[in-house]
Amino acid sequence: MEKLIEYILQFGNLNKQQIELISKNAAETQLHKDQYFAEAGKTFNRVAFVLEGVLRICYYNNKGEEITKYFIEENNFVANPYQNEPFTEYIQAATDCKLIVFYPQQWSQLSNTILEWDTIINKIFHHALMKKMDRRSSLVSEDATTRYLKFIEKFPSLTNRVPLSYIASYLGITQSSLSRIRKNIA
């Protein structure tokens, strides 16, 4: 819980009672590697903070191939921006994970009770969006080797933590191409 509070405090101030309220409304949960936290076609209204591990957002293309869209590491939130609508992707544990989860009623209570909560959360999600755009922008215009080098730069801890097949999918290349790239730059 301490990591969550430290993270939130980077974006705004909270008093002791507000911190206690956040702690009281949060539930810690664990996911085993490959377990789904959210599934396409189902409603996903929870908000989670990643304490340990790596989640990945993925989907299946029209050929039935699994595509990794994004990775969510420690000290980041994950939420569905389209509340009460079926989720279009999957959120899967790429490693064993420990999460702090807020259910909709608890999240609403925080919003209704803590005066600056919505402002703080908006700052957090704006920060996350900017980080995501920065990480994804190189995937559009660069060659495969440059994309991998930028991946290492932007996600330095992931190359040894998640399967190479997930990284290759995220980069839009085959696993054999990724292996060749890794061999050539070693």
JSON list of C-alpha atoms in Angstrom, two decimals:
[
{"chain": "A", "resi": 1, "resn": "MET", "atom": "CA", "xyz": [0.00, 0.00, 0.00]},
{"chain": "A", "resi": 2, "resn": "GLU", "atom": "CA", "xyz": [2.94, 2.28, 0.73]},
{"chain": "A", "resi": 3, "resn": "LYS", "atom": "CA", "xyz": [4.04, 2.24, -2.93]},
{"chain": "A", "resi": 4, "resn": "LEU", "atom": "CA", "xyz": [0.56, 3.27, -4.04]},
{"chain": "A", "resi": 5, "resn": "ILE", "atom": "CA", "xyz": [0.40, 6.18, -1.60]},
{"chain": "A", "resi": 6, "resn": "GLU", "atom": "CA", "xyz": [3.92, 7.33, -2.54]},
{"chain": "A", "resi": 7, "resn": "TYR", "atom": "CA", "xyz": [2.91, 7.26, -6.21]},
{"chain": "A", "resi": 8, "resn": "ILE", "atom": "CA", "xyz": [-0.32, 9.20, -5.67]},
{"chain": "A", "resi": 9, "resn": "LEU", "atom": "CA", "xyz": [1.48, 11.82, -3.57]},
{"chain": "A", "resi": 10, "resn": "GLN", "atom": "CA", "xyz": [3.65, 12.68, -6.59]},
{"chain": "A", "resi": 11, "resn": "PHE", "atom": "CA", "xyz": [0.51, 14.19, -8.16]},
{"chain": "A", "resi": 12, "resn": "GLY", "atom": "CA", "xyz": [-1.15, 15.91, -5.21]},
{"chain": "A", "resi": 13, "resn": "ASN", "atom": "CA", "xyz": [-1.43, 16.21, -1.45]},
{"chain": "A", "resi": 14, "resn": "LEU", "atom": "CA", "xyz": [-3.44, 14.00, 0.88]},
{"chain": "A", "resi": 15, "resn": "ASN", "atom": "CA", "xyz": [-3.93, 14.19, 4.61]},
{"chain": "A", "resi": 16, "resn": "LYS", "atom": "CA", "xyz": [-3.71, 11.23, 7.00]},
{"chain": "A", "resi": 17, "resn": "GLN", "atom": "CA", "xyz": [-7.48, 10.58, 6.97]},
{"chain": "A", "resi": 18, "resn": "GLN", "atom": "CA", "xyz": [-7.58, 10.58, 3.17]},
{"chain": "A", "resi": 19, "resn": "ILE", "atom": "CA", "xyz": [-4.66, 8.13, 3.03]},
{"chain": "A", "resi": 20, "resn": "GLU", "atom": "CA", "xyz": [-6.48, 5.87, 5.51]},
{"chain": "A", "resi": 21, "resn": "LEU", "atom": "CA", "xyz": [-9.63, 6.06, 3.39]},
{"chain": "A", "resi": 22, "resn": "ILE", "atom": "CA", "xyz": [-7.69, 5.02, 0.28]},
{"chain": "A", "resi": 23, "resn": "SER", "atom": "CA", "xyz": [-6.12, 2.11, 2.17]},
{"chain": "A", "resi": 24, "resn": "LYS", "atom": "CA", "xyz": [-9.50, 1.03, 3.55]},
{"chain": "A", "resi": 25, "resn": "ASN", "atom": "CA", "xyz": [-11.08, 1.00, 0.08]},
{"chain": "A", "resi": 26, "resn": "ALA", "atom": "CA", "xyz": [-8.33, -0.94, -1.66]},
{"chain": "A", "resi": 27, "resn": "ALA", "atom": "CA", "xyz": [-7.94, -4.68, -1.94]},
{"chain": "A", "resi": 28, "resn": "GLU", "atom": "CA", "xyz": [-4.68, -6.43, -2.67]},
{"chain": "A", "resi": 29, "resn": "THR", "atom": "CA", "xyz": [-4.83, -9.34, -5.11]},
{"chain": "A", "resi": 30, "resn": "GLN", "atom": "CA", "xyz": [-2.41, -11.60, -6.92]},
{"chain": "A", "resi": 31, "resn": "LEU", "atom": "CA", "xyz": [-2.38, -12.89, -10.46]},
{"chain": "A", "resi": 32, "resn": "HIS", "atom": "CA", "xyz": [-0.33, -15.82, -11.63]},
{"chain": "A", "resi": 33, "resn": "LYS", "atom": "CA", "xyz": [1.56, -15.60, -14.89]},
{"chain": "A", "resi": 34, "resn": "ASP", "atom": "CA", "xyz": [-0.83, -15.97, -17.88]},
{"chain": "A", "resi": 35, "resn": "GLN", "atom": "CA", "xyz": [-3.93, -15.33, -15.73]},
{"chain": "A", "resi": 36, "resn": "TYR", "atom": "CA", "xyz": [-6.38, -12.76, -17.11]},
{"chain": "A", "resi": 37, "resn": "PHE", "atom": "CA", "xyz": [-7.33, -9.68, -15.13]},
{"chain": "A", "resi": 38, "resn": "ALA", "atom": "CA", "xyz": [-9.83, -8.53, -17.79]},
{"chain": "A", "resi": 39, "resn": "GLU", "atom": "CA", "xyz": [-11.28, -10.23, -20.84]},
{"chain": "A", "resi": 40, "resn": "ALA", "atom": "CA", "xyz": [-12.59, -8.91, -24.14]},
{"chain": "A", "resi": 41, "resn": "GLY", "atom": "CA", "xyz": [-16.36, -8.77, -24.36]},
{"chain": "A", "resi": 42, "resn": "LYS", "atom": "CA", "xyz": [-16.82, -8.43, -20.60]},
{"chain": "A", "resi": 43, "resn": "THR", "atom": "CA", "xyz": [-17.36, -5.29, -18.56]},
{"chain": "A", "resi": 44, "resn": "PHE", "atom": "CA", "xyz": [-14.20, -4.10, -16.83]},
{"chain": "A", "resi": 45, "resn": "ASN", "atom": "CA", "xyz": [-14.85, -1.36, -14.28]},
{"chain": "A", "resi": 46, "resn": "ARG", "atom": "CA", "xyz": [-12.08, -1.92, -11.75]},
{"chain": "A", "resi": 47, "resn": "VAL", "atom": "CA", "xyz": [-9.05, 0.29, -11.31]},
{"chain": "A", "resi": 48, "resn": "ALA", "atom": "CA", "xyz": [-5.79, -1.42, -10.39]},
{"chain": "A", "resi": 49, "resn": "PHE", "atom": "CA", "xyz": [-2.32, -0.32, -9.39]},
{"chain": "A", "resi": 50, "resn": "VAL", "atom": "CA", "xyz": [0.54, -2.68, -10.23]},
{"chain": "A", "resi": 51, "resn": "LEU", "atom": "CA", "xyz": [2.67, -3.28, -7.14]},
{"chain": "A", "resi": 52, "resn": "GLU", "atom": "CA", "xyz": [4.75, -6.12, -8.57]},
{"chain": "A", "resi": 53, "resn": "GLY", "atom": "CA", "xyz": [5.00, -7.75, -11.97]},
{"chain": "A", "resi": 54, "resn": "VAL", "atom": "CA", "xyz": [4.04, -6.90, -15.52]},
{"chain": "A", "resi": 55, "resn": "LEU", "atom": "CA", "xyz": [0.62, -6.90, -17.16]},
{"chain": "A", "resi": 56, "resn": "ARG", "atom": "CA", "xyz": [0.13, -6.87, -20.89]},
{"chain": "A", "resi": 57, "resn": "ILE", "atom": "CA", "xyz": [-2.80, -5.62, -22.91]},
{"chain": "A", "resi": 58, "resn": "CYS", "atom": "CA", "xyz": [-3.45, -7.85, -25.90]},
{"chain": "A", "resi": 59, "resn": "TYR", "atom": "CA", "xyz": [-6.07, -8.71, -28.49]},
{"chain": "A", "resi": 60, "resn": "TYR", "atom": "CA", "xyz": [-6.63, -11.12, -31.37]},
{"chain": "A", "resi": 61, "resn": "ASN", "atom": "CA", "xyz": [-6.48, -9.78, -34.92]},
{"chain": "A", "resi": 62, "resn": "ASN", "atom": "CA", "xyz": [-8.77, -10.91, -37.75]},
{"chain": "A", "resi": 63, "resn": "LYS", "atom": "CA", "xyz": [-6.38, -13.81, -38.49]},
{"chain": "A", "resi": 64, "resn": "GLY", "atom": "CA", "xyz": [-6.69, -15.05, -34.91]},
{"chain": "A", "resi": 65, "resn": "GLU", "atom": "CA", "xyz": [-3.14, -14.00, -34.04]},
{"chain": "A", "resi": 66, "resn": "GLU", "atom": "CA", "xyz": [-2.51, -12.72, -30.54]},
{"chain": "A", "resi": 67, "resn": "ILE", "atom": "CA", "xyz": [-1.12, -9.17, -30.59]},
{"chain": "A", "resi": 68, "resn": "THR", "atom": "CA", "xyz": [0.50, -7.49, -27.60]},
{"chain": "A", "resi": 69, "resn": "LYS", "atom": "CA", "xyz": [-0.60, -3.87, -27.58]},
{"chain": "A", "resi": 70, "resn": "TYR", "atom": "CA", "xyz": [1.08, -2.59, -24.43]},
{"chain": "A", "resi": 71, "resn": "PHE", "atom": "CA", "xyz": [2.90, -3.49, -21.20]},
{"chain": "A", "resi": 72, "resn": "ILE", "atom": "CA", "xyz": [2.05, -2.12, -17.76]},
{"chain": "A", "resi": 73, "resn": "GLU", "atom": "CA", "xyz": [4.85, -2.33, -15.22]},
{"chain": "A", "resi": 74, "resn": "GLU", "atom": "CA", "xyz": [5.08, -1.65, -11.51]},
{"chain": "A", "resi": 75, "resn": "ASN", "atom": "CA", "xyz": [3.89, 1.70, -10.20]},
{"chain": "A", "resi": 76, "resn": "ASN", "atom": "CA", "xyz": [1.29, 2.21, -12.90]},
{"chain": "A", "resi": 77, "resn": "PHE", "atom": "CA", "xyz": [-2.50, 2.17, -12.92]},
{"chain": "A", "resi": 78, "resn": "VAL", "atom": "CA", "xyz": [-4.67, 0.21, -15.30]},
{"chain": "A", "resi": 79, "resn": "ALA", "atom": "CA", "xyz": [-8.32, 1.08, -15.93]},
{"chain": "A", "resi": 80, "resn": "ASN", "atom": "CA", "xyz": [-10.93, 1.03, -18.66]},
{"chain": "A", "resi": 81, "resn": "PRO", "atom": "CA", "xyz": [-11.53, 4.55, -19.94]},
{"chain": "A", "resi": 82, "resn": "TYR", "atom": "CA", "xyz": [-14.94, 3.42, -21.27]},
{"chain": "A", "resi": 83, "resn": "GLN", "atom": "CA", "xyz": [-16.69, 2.48, -18.03]},
{"chain": "A", "resi": 84, "resn": "ASN", "atom": "CA", "xyz": [-19.70, 0.16, -18.27]},
{"chain": "A", "resi": 85, "resn": "GLU", "atom": "CA", "xyz": [-18.88, -0.81, -21.85]},
{"chain": "A", "resi": 86, "resn": "PRO", "atom": "CA", "xyz": [-17.53, -4.24, -22.77]},
{"chain": "A", "resi": 87, "resn": "PHE", "atom": "CA", "xyz": [-13.74, -4.28, -22.84]},
{"chain": "A", "resi": 88, "resn": "THR", "atom": "CA", "xyz": [-12.29, -4.85, -26.32]},
{"chain": "A", "resi": 89, "resn": "GLU", "atom": "CA", "xyz": [-8.96, -6.32, -25.21]},
{"chain": "A", "resi": 90, "resn": "TYR", "atom": "CA", "xyz": [-7.48, -8.68, -22.66]},
{"chain": "A", "resi": 91, "resn": "ILE", "atom": "CA", "xyz": [-5.34, -7.75, -19.68]},
{"chain": "A", "resi": 92, "resn": "GLN", "atom": "CA", "xyz": [-3.10, -10.67, -18.87]},
{"chain": "A", "resi": 93, "resn": "ALA", "atom": "CA", "xyz": [-0.35, -11.20, -16.32]},
{"chain": "A", "resi": 94, "resn": "ALA", "atom": "CA", "xyz": [2.91, -11.47, -18.28]},
{"chain": "A", "resi": 95, "resn": "THR", "atom": "CA", "xyz": [4.61, -12.35, -14.98]},
{"chain": "A", "resi": 96, "resn": "ASP", "atom": "CA", "xyz": [3.28, -13.16, -11.53]},
{"chain": "A", "resi": 97, "resn": "CYS", "atom": "CA", "xyz": [1.68, -9.92, -10.33]},
{"chain": "A", "resi": 98, "resn": "LYS", "atom": "CA", "xyz": [0.54, -8.25, -7.16]},
{"chain": "A", "resi": 99, "resn": "LEU", "atom": "CA", "xyz": [-2.13, -5.57, -7.65]},
{"chain": "A", "resi": 100, "resn": "ILE", "atom": "CA", "xyz": [-4.05, -3.13, -5.52]},
{"chain": "A", "resi": 101, "resn": "VAL", "atom": "CA", "xyz": [-7.61, -3.12, -6.83]},
{"chain": "A", "resi": 102, "resn": "PHE", "atom": "CA", "xyz": [-10.45, -0.65, -6.41]},
{"chain": "A", "resi": 103, "resn": "TYR", "atom": "CA", "xyz": [-13.99, -1.67, -7.32]},
{"chain": "A", "resi": 104, "resn": "PRO", "atom": "CA", "xyz": [-16.37, 0.95, -8.81]},
{"chain": "A", "resi": 105, "resn": "GLN", "atom": "CA", "xyz": [-18.24, 1.66, -5.57]},
{"chain": "A", "resi": 106, "resn": "GLN", "atom": "CA", "xyz": [-14.98, 2.13, -3.65]},
{"chain": "A", "resi": 107, "resn": "TRP", "atom": "CA", "xyz": [-13.50, 4.33, -6.39]},
{"chain": "A", "resi": 108, "resn": "SER", "atom": "CA", "xyz": [-16.66, 6.49, -6.37]},
{"chain": "A", "resi": 109, "resn": "GLN", "atom": "CA", "xyz": [-16.45, 6.83, -2.61]},
{"chain": "A", "resi": 110, "resn": "LEU", "atom": "CA", "xyz": [-12.90, 8.17, -2.93]},
{"chain": "A", "resi": 111, "resn": "SER", "atom": "CA", "xyz": [-14.03, 10.58, -5.63]},
{"chain": "A", "resi": 112, "resn": "ASN", "atom": "CA", "xyz": [-16.99, 11.77, -3.55]},
{"chain": "A", "resi": 113, "resn": "THR", "atom": "CA", "xyz": [-15.04, 12.07, -0.29]},
{"chain": "A", "resi": 114, "resn": "ILE", "atom": "CA", "xyz": [-11.58, 13.38, -1.20]},
{"chain": "A", "resi": 115, "resn": "LEU", "atom": "CA", "xyz": [-11.94, 16.89, -2.58]},
{"chain": "A", "resi": 116, "resn": "GLU", "atom": "CA", "xyz": [-8.87, 16.80, -4.85]},
{"chain": "A", "resi": 117, "resn": "TRP", "atom": "CA", "xyz": [-9.18, 13.10, -5.83]},
{"chain": "A", "resi": 118, "resn": "ASP", "atom": "CA", "xyz": [-10.43, 13.67, -9.38]},
{"chain": "A", "resi": 119, "resn": "THR", "atom": "CA", "xyz": [-7.73, 16.29, -10.02]},
{"chain": "A", "resi": 120, "resn": "ILE", "atom": "CA", "xyz": [-5.01, 13.95, -8.75]},
{"chain": "A", "resi": 121, "resn": "ILE", "atom": "CA", "xyz": [-6.33, 11.03, -10.79]},
{"chain": "A", "resi": 122, "resn": "ASN", "atom": "CA", "xyz": [-6.61, 13.17, -13.92]},
{"chain": "A", "resi": 123, "resn": "LYS", "atom": "CA", "xyz": [-2.95, 14.18, -13.49]},
{"chain": "A", "resi": 124, "resn": "ILE", "atom": "CA", "xyz": [-1.97, 10.52, -13.05]},
{"chain": "A", "resi": 125, "resn": "PHE", "atom": "CA", "xyz": [-3.85, 9.38, -16.15]},
{"chain": "A", "resi": 126, "resn": "HIS", "atom": "CA", "xyz": [-2.56, 12.33, -18.19]},
{"chain": "A", "resi": 127, "resn": "HIS", "atom": "CA", "xyz": [0.99, 11.40, -17.17]},
{"chain": "A", "resi": 128, "resn": "ALA", "atom": "CA", "xyz": [0.35, 7.76, -18.14]},
{"chain": "A", "resi": 129, "resn": "LEU", "atom": "CA", "xyz": [-1.10, 8.77, -21.51]},
{"chain": "A", "resi": 130, "resn": "MET", "atom": "CA", "xyz": [1.93, 10.93, -22.30]},
{"chain": "A", "resi": 131, "resn": "LYS", "atom": "CA", "xyz": [4.26, 8.08, -21.33]},
{"chain": "A", "resi": 132, "resn": "LYS", "atom": "CA", "xyz": [2.28, 5.64, -23.47]},
{"chain": "A", "resi": 133, "resn": "MET", "atom": "CA", "xyz": [2.34, 7.95, -26.48]},
{"chain": "A", "resi": 134, "resn": "ASP", "atom": "CA", "xyz": [6.10, 8.42, -26.08]},
{"chain": "A", "resi": 135, "resn": "ARG", "atom": "CA", "xyz": [6.65, 4.66, -25.89]},
{"chain": "A", "resi": 136, "resn": "ARG", "atom": "CA", "xyz": [4.37, 3.87, -28.84]},
{"chain": "A", "resi": 137, "resn": "SER", "atom": "CA", "xyz": [5.44, 6.67, -31.23]},
{"chain": "A", "resi": 138, "resn": "SER", "atom": "CA", "xyz": [8.64, 4.97, -32.38]},
{"chain": "A", "resi": 139, "resn": "LEU", "atom": "CA", "xyz": [6.73, 1.82, -33.33]},
{"chain": "A", "resi": 140, "resn": "VAL", "atom": "CA", "xyz": [5.07, 3.57, -36.24]},
{"chain": "A", "resi": 141, "resn": "SER", "atom": "CA", "xyz": [7.96, 4.97, -38.24]},
{"chain": "A", "resi": 142, "resn": "GLU", "atom": "CA", "xyz": [11.12, 3.05, -37.36]},
{"chain": "A", "resi": 143, "resn": "ASP", "atom": "CA", "xyz": [12.69, -0.13, -38.72]},
{"chain": "A", "resi": 144, "resn": "ALA", "atom": "CA", "xyz": [12.58, -3.28, -36.59]},
{"chain": "A", "resi": 145, "resn": "THR", "atom": "CA", "xyz": [16.08, -2.92, -35.10]},
{"chain": "A", "resi": 146, "resn": "THR", "atom": "CA", "xyz": [15.45, 0.69, -34.10]},
{"chain": "A", "resi": 147, "resn": "ARG", "atom": "CA", "xyz": [12.06, -0.28, -32.62]},
{"chain": "A", "resi": 148, "resn": "TYR", "atom": "CA", "xyz": [13.75, -2.95, -30.49]},
{"chain": "A", "resi": 149, "resn": "LEU", "atom": "CA", "xyz": [16.50, -0.57, -29.35]},
{"chain": "A", "resi": 150, "resn": "LYS", "atom": "CA", "xyz": [13.88, 2.01, -28.38]},
{"chain": "A", "resi": 151, "resn": "PHE", "atom": "CA", "xyz": [11.89, -0.71, -26.62]},
{"chain": "A", "resi": 152, "resn": "ILE", "atom": "CA", "xyz": [14.96, -1.52, -24.50]},
{"chain": "A", "resi": 153, "resn": "GLU", "atom": "CA", "xyz": [15.37, 2.19, -23.76]},
{"chain": "A", "resi": 154, "resn": "LYS", "atom": "CA", "xyz": [11.72, 2.77, -22.82]},
{"chain": "A", "resi": 155, "resn": "PHE", "atom": "CA", "xyz": [11.11, -0.59, -21.06]},
{"chain": "A", "resi": 156, "resn": "PRO", "atom": "CA", "xyz": [14.59, -1.38, -19.69]},
{"chain": "A", "resi": 157, "resn": "SER", "atom": "CA", "xyz": [13.48, -4.04, -17.24]},
{"chain": "A", "resi": 158, "resn": "LEU", "atom": "CA", "xyz": [11.16, -6.04, -19.50]},
{"chain": "A", "resi": 159, "resn": "THR", "atom": "CA", "xyz": [13.52, -7.88, -21.86]},
{"chain": "A", "resi": 160, "resn": "ASN", "atom": "CA", "xyz": [14.45, -10.42, -19.19]},
{"chain": "A", "resi": 161, "resn": "ARG", "atom": "CA", "xyz": [11.03, -10.57, -17.54]},
{"chain": "A", "resi": 162, "resn": "VAL", "atom": "CA", "xyz": [8.47, -11.28, -20.26]},
{"chain": "A", "resi": 163, "resn": "PRO", "atom": "CA", "xyz": [8.47, -13.88, -23.04]},
{"chain": "A", "resi": 164, "resn": "LEU", "atom": "CA", "xyz": [10.19, -12.80, -26.25]},
{"chain": "A", "resi": 165, "resn": "SER", "atom": "CA", "xyz": [7.04, -13.73, -28.15]},
{"chain": "A", "resi": 166, "resn": "TYR", "atom": "CA", "xyz": [5.20, -10.90, -26.35]},
{"chain": "A", "resi": 167, "resn": "ILE", "atom": "CA", "xyz": [7.96, -8.42, -27.15]},
{"chain": "A", "resi": 168, "resn": "ALA", "atom": "CA", "xyz": [8.05, -9.48, -30.81]},
{"chain": "A", "resi": 169, "resn": "SER", "atom": "CA", "xyz": [4.28, -9.09, -31.04]},
{"chain": "A", "resi": 170, "resn": "TYR", "atom": "CA", "xyz": [4.45, -5.65, -29.43]},
{"chain": "A", "resi": 171, "resn": "LEU", "atom": "CA", "xyz": [7.13, -4.61, -31.94]},
{"chain": "A", "resi": 172, "resn": "GLY", "atom": "CA", "xyz": [5.15, -6.01, -34.87]},
{"chain": "A", "resi": 173, "resn": "ILE", "atom": "CA", "xyz": [7.80, -8.54, -35.89]},
{"chain": "A", "resi": 174, "resn": "THR", "atom": "CA", "xyz": [8.19, -12.31, -35.76]},
{"chain": "A", "resi": 175, "resn": "GLN", "atom": "CA", "xyz": [9.97, -13.99, -32.90]},
{"chain": "A", "resi": 176, "resn": "SER", "atom": "CA", "xyz": [12.68, -15.24, -35.29]},
{"chain": "A", "resi": 177, "resn": "SER", "atom": "CA", "xyz": [13.25, -11.66, -36.51]},
{"chain": "A", "resi": 178, "resn": "LEU", "atom": "CA", "xyz": [13.58, -10.51, -32.90]},
{"chain": "A", "resi": 179, "resn": "SER", "atom": "CA", "xyz": [16.10, -13.27, -32.18]},
{"chain": "A", "resi": 180, "resn": "ARG", "atom": "CA", "xyz": [18.13, -12.22, -35.23]},
{"chain": "A", "resi": 181, "resn": "ILE", "atom": "CA", "xyz": [18.06, -8.57, -34.13]},
{"chain": "A", "resi": 182, "resn": "ARG", "atom": "CA", "xyz": [19.12, -9.47, -30.61]},
{"chain": "A", "resi": 183, "resn": "LYS", "atom": "CA", "xyz": [21.98, -11.61, -31.97]},
{"chain": "A", "resi": 184, "resn": "ASN", "atom": "CA", "xyz": [23.16, -8.81, -34.29]},
{"chain": "A", "resi": 185, "resn": "ILE", "atom": "CA", "xyz": [23.26, -6.13, -31.58]},
{"chain": "A", "resi": 186, "resn": "ALA", "atom": "CA", "xyz": [24.87, -8.34, -28.91]}
]
